[in-house]
XYZ file of C-alpha atoms in Angstrom:
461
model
C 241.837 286.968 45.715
C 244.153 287.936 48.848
C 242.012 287.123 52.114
C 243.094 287.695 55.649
C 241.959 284.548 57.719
C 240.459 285.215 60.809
C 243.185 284.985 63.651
C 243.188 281.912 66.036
C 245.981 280.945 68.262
C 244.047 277.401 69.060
C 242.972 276.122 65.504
C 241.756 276.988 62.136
C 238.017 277.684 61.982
C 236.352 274.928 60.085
C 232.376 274.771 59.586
C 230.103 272.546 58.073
C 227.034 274.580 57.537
C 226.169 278.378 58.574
C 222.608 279.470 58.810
C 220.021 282.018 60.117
C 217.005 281.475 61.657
C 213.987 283.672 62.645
C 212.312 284.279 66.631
C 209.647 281.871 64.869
C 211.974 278.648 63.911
C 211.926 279.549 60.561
C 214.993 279.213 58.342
C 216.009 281.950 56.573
C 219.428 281.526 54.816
C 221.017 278.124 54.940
C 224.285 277.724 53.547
C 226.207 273.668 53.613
C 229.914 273.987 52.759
C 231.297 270.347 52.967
C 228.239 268.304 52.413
C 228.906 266.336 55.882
C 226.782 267.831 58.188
C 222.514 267.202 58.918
C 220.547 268.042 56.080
C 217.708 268.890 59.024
C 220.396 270.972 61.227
C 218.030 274.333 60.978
C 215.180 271.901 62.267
C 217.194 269.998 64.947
C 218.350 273.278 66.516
C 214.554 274.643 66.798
C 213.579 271.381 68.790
C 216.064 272.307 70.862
C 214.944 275.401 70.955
C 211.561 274.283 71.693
C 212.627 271.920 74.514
C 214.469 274.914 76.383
C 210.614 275.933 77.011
C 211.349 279.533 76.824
C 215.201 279.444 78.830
C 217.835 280.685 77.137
C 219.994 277.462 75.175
C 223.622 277.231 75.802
C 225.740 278.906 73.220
C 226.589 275.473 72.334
C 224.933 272.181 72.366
C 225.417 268.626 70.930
C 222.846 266.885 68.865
C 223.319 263.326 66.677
C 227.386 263.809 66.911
C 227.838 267.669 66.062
C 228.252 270.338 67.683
C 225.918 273.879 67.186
C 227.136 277.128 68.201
C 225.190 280.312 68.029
C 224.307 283.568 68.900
C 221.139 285.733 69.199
C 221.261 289.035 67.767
C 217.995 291.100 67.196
C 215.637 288.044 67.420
C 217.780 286.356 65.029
C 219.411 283.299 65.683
C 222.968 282.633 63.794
C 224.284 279.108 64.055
C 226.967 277.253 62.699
C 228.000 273.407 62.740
C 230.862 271.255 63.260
C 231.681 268.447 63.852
C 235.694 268.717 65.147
C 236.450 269.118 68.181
C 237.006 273.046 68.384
C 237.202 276.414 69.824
C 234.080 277.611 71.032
C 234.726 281.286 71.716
C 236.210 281.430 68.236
C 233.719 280.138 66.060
C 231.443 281.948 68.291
C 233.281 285.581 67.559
C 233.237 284.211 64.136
C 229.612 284.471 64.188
C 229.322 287.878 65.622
C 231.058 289.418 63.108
C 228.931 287.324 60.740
C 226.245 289.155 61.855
C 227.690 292.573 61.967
C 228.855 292.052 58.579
C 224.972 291.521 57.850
C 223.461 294.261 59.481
C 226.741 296.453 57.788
C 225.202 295.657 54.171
C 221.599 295.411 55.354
C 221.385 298.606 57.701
C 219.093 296.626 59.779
C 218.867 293.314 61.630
C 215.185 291.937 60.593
C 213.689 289.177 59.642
C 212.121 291.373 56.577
C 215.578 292.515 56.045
C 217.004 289.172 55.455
C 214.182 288.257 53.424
C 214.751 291.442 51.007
C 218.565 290.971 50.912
C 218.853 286.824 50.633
C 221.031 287.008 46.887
C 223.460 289.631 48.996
C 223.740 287.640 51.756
C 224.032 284.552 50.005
C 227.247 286.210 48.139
C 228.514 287.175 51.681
C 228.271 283.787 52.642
C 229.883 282.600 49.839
C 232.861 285.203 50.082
C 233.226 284.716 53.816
C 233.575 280.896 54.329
C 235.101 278.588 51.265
C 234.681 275.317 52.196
C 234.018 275.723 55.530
C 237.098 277.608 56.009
C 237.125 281.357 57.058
C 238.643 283.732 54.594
C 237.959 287.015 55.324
C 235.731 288.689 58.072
C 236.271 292.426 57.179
C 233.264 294.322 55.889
C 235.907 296.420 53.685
C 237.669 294.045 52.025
C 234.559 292.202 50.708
C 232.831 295.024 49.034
C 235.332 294.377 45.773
C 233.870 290.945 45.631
C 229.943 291.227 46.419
C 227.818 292.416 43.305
C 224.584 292.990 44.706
C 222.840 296.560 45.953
C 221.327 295.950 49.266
C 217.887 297.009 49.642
C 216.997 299.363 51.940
C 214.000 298.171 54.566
C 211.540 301.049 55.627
C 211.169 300.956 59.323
C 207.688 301.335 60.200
C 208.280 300.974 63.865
C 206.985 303.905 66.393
C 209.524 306.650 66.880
C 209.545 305.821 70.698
C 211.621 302.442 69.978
C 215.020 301.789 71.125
C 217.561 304.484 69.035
C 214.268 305.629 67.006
C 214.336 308.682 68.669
C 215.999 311.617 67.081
C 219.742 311.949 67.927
C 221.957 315.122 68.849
C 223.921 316.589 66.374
C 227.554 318.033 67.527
C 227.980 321.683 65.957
C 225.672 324.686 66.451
C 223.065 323.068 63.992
C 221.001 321.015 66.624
C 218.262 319.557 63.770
C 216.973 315.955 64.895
C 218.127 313.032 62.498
C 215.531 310.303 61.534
C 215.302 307.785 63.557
C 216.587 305.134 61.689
C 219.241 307.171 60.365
C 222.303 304.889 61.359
C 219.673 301.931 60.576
C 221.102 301.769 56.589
C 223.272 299.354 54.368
C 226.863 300.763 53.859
C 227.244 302.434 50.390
C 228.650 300.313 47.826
C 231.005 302.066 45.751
C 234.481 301.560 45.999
C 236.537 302.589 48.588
C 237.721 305.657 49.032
C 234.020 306.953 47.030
C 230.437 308.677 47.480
C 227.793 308.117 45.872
C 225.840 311.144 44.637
C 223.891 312.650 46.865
C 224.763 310.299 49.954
C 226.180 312.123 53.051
C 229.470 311.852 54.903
C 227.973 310.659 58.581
C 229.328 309.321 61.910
C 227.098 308.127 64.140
C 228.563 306.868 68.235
C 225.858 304.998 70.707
C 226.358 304.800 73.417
C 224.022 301.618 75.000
C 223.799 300.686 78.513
C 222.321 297.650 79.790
C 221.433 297.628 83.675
C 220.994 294.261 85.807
C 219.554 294.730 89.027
C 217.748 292.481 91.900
C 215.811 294.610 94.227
C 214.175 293.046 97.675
C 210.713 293.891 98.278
C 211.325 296.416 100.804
C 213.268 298.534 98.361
C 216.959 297.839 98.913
C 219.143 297.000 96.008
C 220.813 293.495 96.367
C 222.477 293.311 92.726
C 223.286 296.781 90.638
C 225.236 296.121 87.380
C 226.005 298.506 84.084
C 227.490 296.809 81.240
C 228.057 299.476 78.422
C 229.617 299.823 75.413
C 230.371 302.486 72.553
C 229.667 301.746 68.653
C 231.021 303.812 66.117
C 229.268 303.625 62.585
C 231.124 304.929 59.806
C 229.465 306.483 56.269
C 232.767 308.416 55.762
C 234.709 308.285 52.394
C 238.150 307.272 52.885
C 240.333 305.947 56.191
C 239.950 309.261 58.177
C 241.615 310.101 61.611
C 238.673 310.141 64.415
C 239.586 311.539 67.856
C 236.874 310.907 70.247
C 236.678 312.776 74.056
C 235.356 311.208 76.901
C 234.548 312.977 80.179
C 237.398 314.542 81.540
C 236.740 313.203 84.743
C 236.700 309.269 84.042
C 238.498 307.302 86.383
C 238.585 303.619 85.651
C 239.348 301.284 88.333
C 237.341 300.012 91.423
C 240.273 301.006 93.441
C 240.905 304.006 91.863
C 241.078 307.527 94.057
C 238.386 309.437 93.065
C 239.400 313.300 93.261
C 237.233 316.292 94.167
C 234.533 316.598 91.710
C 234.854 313.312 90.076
C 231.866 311.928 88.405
C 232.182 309.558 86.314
C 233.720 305.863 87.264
C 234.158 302.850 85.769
C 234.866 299.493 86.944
C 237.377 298.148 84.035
C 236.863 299.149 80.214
C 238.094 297.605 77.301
C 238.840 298.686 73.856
C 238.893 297.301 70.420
C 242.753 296.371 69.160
C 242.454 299.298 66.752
C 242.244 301.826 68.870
C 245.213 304.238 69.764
C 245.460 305.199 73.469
C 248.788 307.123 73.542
C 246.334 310.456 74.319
C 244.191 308.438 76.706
C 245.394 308.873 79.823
C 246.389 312.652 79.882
C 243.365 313.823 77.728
C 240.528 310.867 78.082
C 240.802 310.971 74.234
C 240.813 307.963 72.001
C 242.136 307.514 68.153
C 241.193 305.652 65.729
C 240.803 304.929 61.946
C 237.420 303.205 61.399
C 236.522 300.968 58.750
C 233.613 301.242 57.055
C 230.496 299.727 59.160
C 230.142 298.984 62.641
C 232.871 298.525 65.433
C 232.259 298.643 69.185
C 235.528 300.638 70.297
C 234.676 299.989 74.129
C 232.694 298.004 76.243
C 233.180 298.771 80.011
C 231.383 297.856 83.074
C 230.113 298.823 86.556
C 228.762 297.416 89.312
C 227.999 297.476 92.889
C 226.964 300.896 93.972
C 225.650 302.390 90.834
C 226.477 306.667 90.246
C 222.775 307.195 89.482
C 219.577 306.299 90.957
C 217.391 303.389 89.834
C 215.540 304.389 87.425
C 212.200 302.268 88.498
C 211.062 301.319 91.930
C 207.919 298.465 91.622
C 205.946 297.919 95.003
C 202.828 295.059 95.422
C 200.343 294.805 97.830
C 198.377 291.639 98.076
C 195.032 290.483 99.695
C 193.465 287.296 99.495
C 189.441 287.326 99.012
C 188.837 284.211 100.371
C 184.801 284.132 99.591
C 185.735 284.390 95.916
C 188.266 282.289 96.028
C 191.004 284.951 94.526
C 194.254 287.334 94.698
C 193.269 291.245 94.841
C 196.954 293.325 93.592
C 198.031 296.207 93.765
C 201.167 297.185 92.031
C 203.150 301.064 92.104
C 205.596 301.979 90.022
C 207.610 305.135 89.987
C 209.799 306.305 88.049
C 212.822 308.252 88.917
C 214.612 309.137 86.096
C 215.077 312.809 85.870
C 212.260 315.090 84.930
C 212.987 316.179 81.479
C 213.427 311.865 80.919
C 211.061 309.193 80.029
C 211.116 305.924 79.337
C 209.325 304.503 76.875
C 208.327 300.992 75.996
C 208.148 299.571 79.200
C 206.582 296.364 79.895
C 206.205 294.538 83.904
C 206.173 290.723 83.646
C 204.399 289.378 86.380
C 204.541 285.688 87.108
C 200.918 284.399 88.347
C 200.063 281.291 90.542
C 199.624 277.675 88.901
C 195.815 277.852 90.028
C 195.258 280.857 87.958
C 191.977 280.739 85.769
C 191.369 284.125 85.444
C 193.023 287.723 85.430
C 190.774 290.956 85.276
C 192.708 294.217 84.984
C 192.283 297.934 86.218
C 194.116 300.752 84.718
C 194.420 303.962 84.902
C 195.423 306.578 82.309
C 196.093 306.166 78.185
C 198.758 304.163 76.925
C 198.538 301.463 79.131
C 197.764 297.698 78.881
C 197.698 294.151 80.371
C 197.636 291.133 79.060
C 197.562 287.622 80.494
C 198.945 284.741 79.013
C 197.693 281.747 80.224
C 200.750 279.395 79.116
C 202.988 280.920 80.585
C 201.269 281.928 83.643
C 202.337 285.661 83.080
C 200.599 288.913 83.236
C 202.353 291.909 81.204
C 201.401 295.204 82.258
C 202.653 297.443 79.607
C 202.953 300.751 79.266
C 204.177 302.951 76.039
C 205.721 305.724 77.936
C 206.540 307.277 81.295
C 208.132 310.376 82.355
C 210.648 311.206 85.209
C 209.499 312.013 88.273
C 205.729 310.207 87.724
C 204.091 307.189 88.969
C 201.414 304.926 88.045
C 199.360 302.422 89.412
C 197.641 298.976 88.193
C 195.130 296.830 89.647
C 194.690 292.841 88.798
C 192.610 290.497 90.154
C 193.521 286.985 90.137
C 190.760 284.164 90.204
C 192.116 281.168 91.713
C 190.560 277.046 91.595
C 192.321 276.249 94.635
C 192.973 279.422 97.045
C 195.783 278.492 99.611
C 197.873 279.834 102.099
C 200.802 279.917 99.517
C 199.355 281.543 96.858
C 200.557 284.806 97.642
C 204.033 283.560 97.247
C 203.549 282.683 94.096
C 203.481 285.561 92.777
C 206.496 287.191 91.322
C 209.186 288.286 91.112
C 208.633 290.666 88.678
C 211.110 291.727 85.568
C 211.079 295.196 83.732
C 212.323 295.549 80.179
C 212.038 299.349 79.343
C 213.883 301.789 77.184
C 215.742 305.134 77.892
C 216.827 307.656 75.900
C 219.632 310.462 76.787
C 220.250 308.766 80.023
C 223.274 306.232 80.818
C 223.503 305.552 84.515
C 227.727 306.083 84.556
C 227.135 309.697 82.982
C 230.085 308.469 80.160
C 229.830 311.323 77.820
C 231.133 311.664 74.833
C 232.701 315.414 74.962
C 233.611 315.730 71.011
C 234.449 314.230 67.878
C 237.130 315.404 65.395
C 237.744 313.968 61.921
C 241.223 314.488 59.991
C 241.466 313.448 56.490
C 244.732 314.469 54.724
C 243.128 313.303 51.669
C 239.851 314.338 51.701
C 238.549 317.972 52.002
C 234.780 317.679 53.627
C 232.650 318.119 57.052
C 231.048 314.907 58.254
C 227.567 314.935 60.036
C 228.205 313.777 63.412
C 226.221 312.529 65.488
C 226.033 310.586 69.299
C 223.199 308.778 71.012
C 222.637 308.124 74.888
C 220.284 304.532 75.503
C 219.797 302.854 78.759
C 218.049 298.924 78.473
C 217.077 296.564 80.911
C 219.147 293.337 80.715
C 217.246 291.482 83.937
C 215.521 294.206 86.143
C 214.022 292.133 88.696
C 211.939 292.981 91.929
C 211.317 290.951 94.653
C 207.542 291.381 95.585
C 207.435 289.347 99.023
């Protein structure tokens, strides 16, 4: 079997074990190649998950004379161990495309879906490392070489989730897809095939992820946009995709914006495969996508952000000194546009140390709060919000020691929320052409707008 090995200019990827783990600690596919390494490595890498106490863990870490690199994708955790001395950003992109190659013949990035698929992703480990040396990271040319089907998981998850609402289709036909349409294992017959009944598709996301610090009275100390673009592929044969962006992208912080400008970005990046020779006269990139999933730009903005925030959080706080306890008032508004929502939204609200008790007072349906005692957090959460709205929430905090710094310990508070058909840089994605010499057929296309919160943090005092 002719493998391509994945390209290093510093050294040869060599690994002594490769495994998966769940949010929970719990491992899920373990694979040892030379035989050298900790039988216990999936346990000594969850005590040092454990002893983070809920901060993130370097991407890599030493423990009893290796070294563990990983990566957390989808509440998955994908590690590998060494013990040379070696590149960390290569082993590293070695394990994201690991785990691209996973969710390319699982559809989906679960726990449940590992569980369902552990003979086919046992084979891809097998296939993919030999020894602990890489042979080939390309979802294409393993299909030859993997016998299993992949089983398909069932998402039962609300249709308000992140990409679970319908997309748009391109073309005059404007019918909603499922929601977890693009959330399905790559077909497996050979290249250049179809199998009956299965439909040529293209779906493009296009996934923004804001980080922002905002000062209690309002003003925005820290905007950031990282976004990128990810093309999936269910398309028989190499075809020719030409993709438009807005006509009026400038990249460039010192770029000269012209009259009627819109849409600027920072710096972008694109993936090695993709042809530019059209770019820069038409905003139009080429390229012939494998099978699976490629991000074909990431790009970036930051400072003084083309939109509006989409959330504005204010807190009022009054100490009841009688009863020994914090009275709260938080605000939030939201002001996304008014055919938008967000959805899945969730306000983490650190509490004092003295905290023994939190009673809550809501208003409207869809709403909750929870406290969690160990880690002195409150989570107001709320399923869904439209543009232009606001809502209020009322907590009152009992206290065994009120003092005068109480107050300040409350806060800051972080959002995590959801947006769909809104991206802050108003990238669009004009249209999307397909040219197969080879192949006579119309692809379904489709493209998807999402804006995340990375760290959306507000200052409260």
């Amino acid at each position: 079997m002719q493998r391509c090995w994945l390209s290093c200019s510093v050294d040869i990827i060599m690994l002594a074990q490769l495994f998966i783990l769940s949010s929970r600690g719990d491992v899920l596919i373990f694979k040892d190649y030379r035989g050298d390494g900790p039988k216990d490595a999936g346990e000594l890498f969850v005590e040092k998950l454990k002893s983070s106490k809920g901060q993130d863990l370097p991407p890599v870490i030493e423990a009893n004379g290796i070294y563990m690199l990983h990566i957390k994708c989808d509440n998955l955790f994908f590690v590998c161990t060494t013990k040379s001395d070696v590149s960390p950003f290569t082993h590293l992109e070695l394990l994201a495309r690991f785990s691209n190659i996973v969710k390319d013949y699982c559809g989906i990035l679960t726990e449940e879906s590992i569980q369902l698929n552990f003979a086919l992703i046992n084979e891809l480990v097998d296939e993919i490392i030999d020894y602990g040396y890489v042979q080939t990271t390309s979802t294409k040319a393993l299909k030859p070489y993997v016998q299993g089907d992949p089983t398909q998981v069932r998402s039962d998850r609300p249709m308000l989730g992140i990409l679970g609402l319908g997309p748009g289709l391109f073309g005059s036909d404007m019918d909603v897809a499922p929601g977890a349409a693009a959330e399905k294992p790559i077909p497996m017959a050979p290249s250049g095939q179809l199998f009956r009944g299965a439909k040529n598709e293209i779906y493009l996301d296009v996934i923004e992820k804001l980080t922002v610090l905002i000062s209690a009275n309002g003003s925005v100390i820290r905007g950031e946009v990282n976004g990128c673009i990810n093309l999936k592929s269910f398309v028989i044969g190499n075809p020719e995709l030409q993709i438009g962006l807005s006509d009026d992208l400038v990249i460039g912080k010192t770029s000269q914006v012209g009259y009627g400008s819109s849409v600027r970005l920072d710096h972008a990046n694109f993936h090695p495969s993709v042809n530019l020779t059209e770019f820069d006269q038409k905003r139009t990139v080429i390229i012939h996508p494998s099978e699976g999933q490629v991000t074909f730009m990431k790009y970036g903005v930051s400072g003084e952000l083309p939109s509006a925030l989409p959330f504005q959080l204010s807190a009022t706080i009054e100490e009841v000194s009688d009863k020994q306890a914090l009275d709260i008032q938080f605000h939030l508004r939201c002001d996304l546009p008014k055919s938008r929502s967000a959805v899945n939204v969730a306000v983490s609200i650190p509490v004092p140390k003295a905290t023994t008790d939190v009673i809550p007072s809501i208003q409207g349906s869809g709403q909750s709060i929870e406290y969690k005692a160990s880690d002195r957090q409150t989570i107001w959460a709320i399923k869904k919000i439209a543009g232009v709205t606001d809502t209020t929430a009322r907590l009152r905090l009992t206290l065994s020691n009120l003092t005068t710094s109480s107050r300040l310990e409350v806060g800051p508070a972080n959002l995590d929320f959801e947006i769909k058909d809104f991206v802050c840089s108003h990238l669009q994605i004009k249209y999307l052409k397909v040219f197969d010499r080879h192949n006579s057929y119309v692809p379904y296309r489709w493209v998807r707008y999402v804006s995340l919160s990375d760290s959306y943090v507000v200052r409260l005092r």
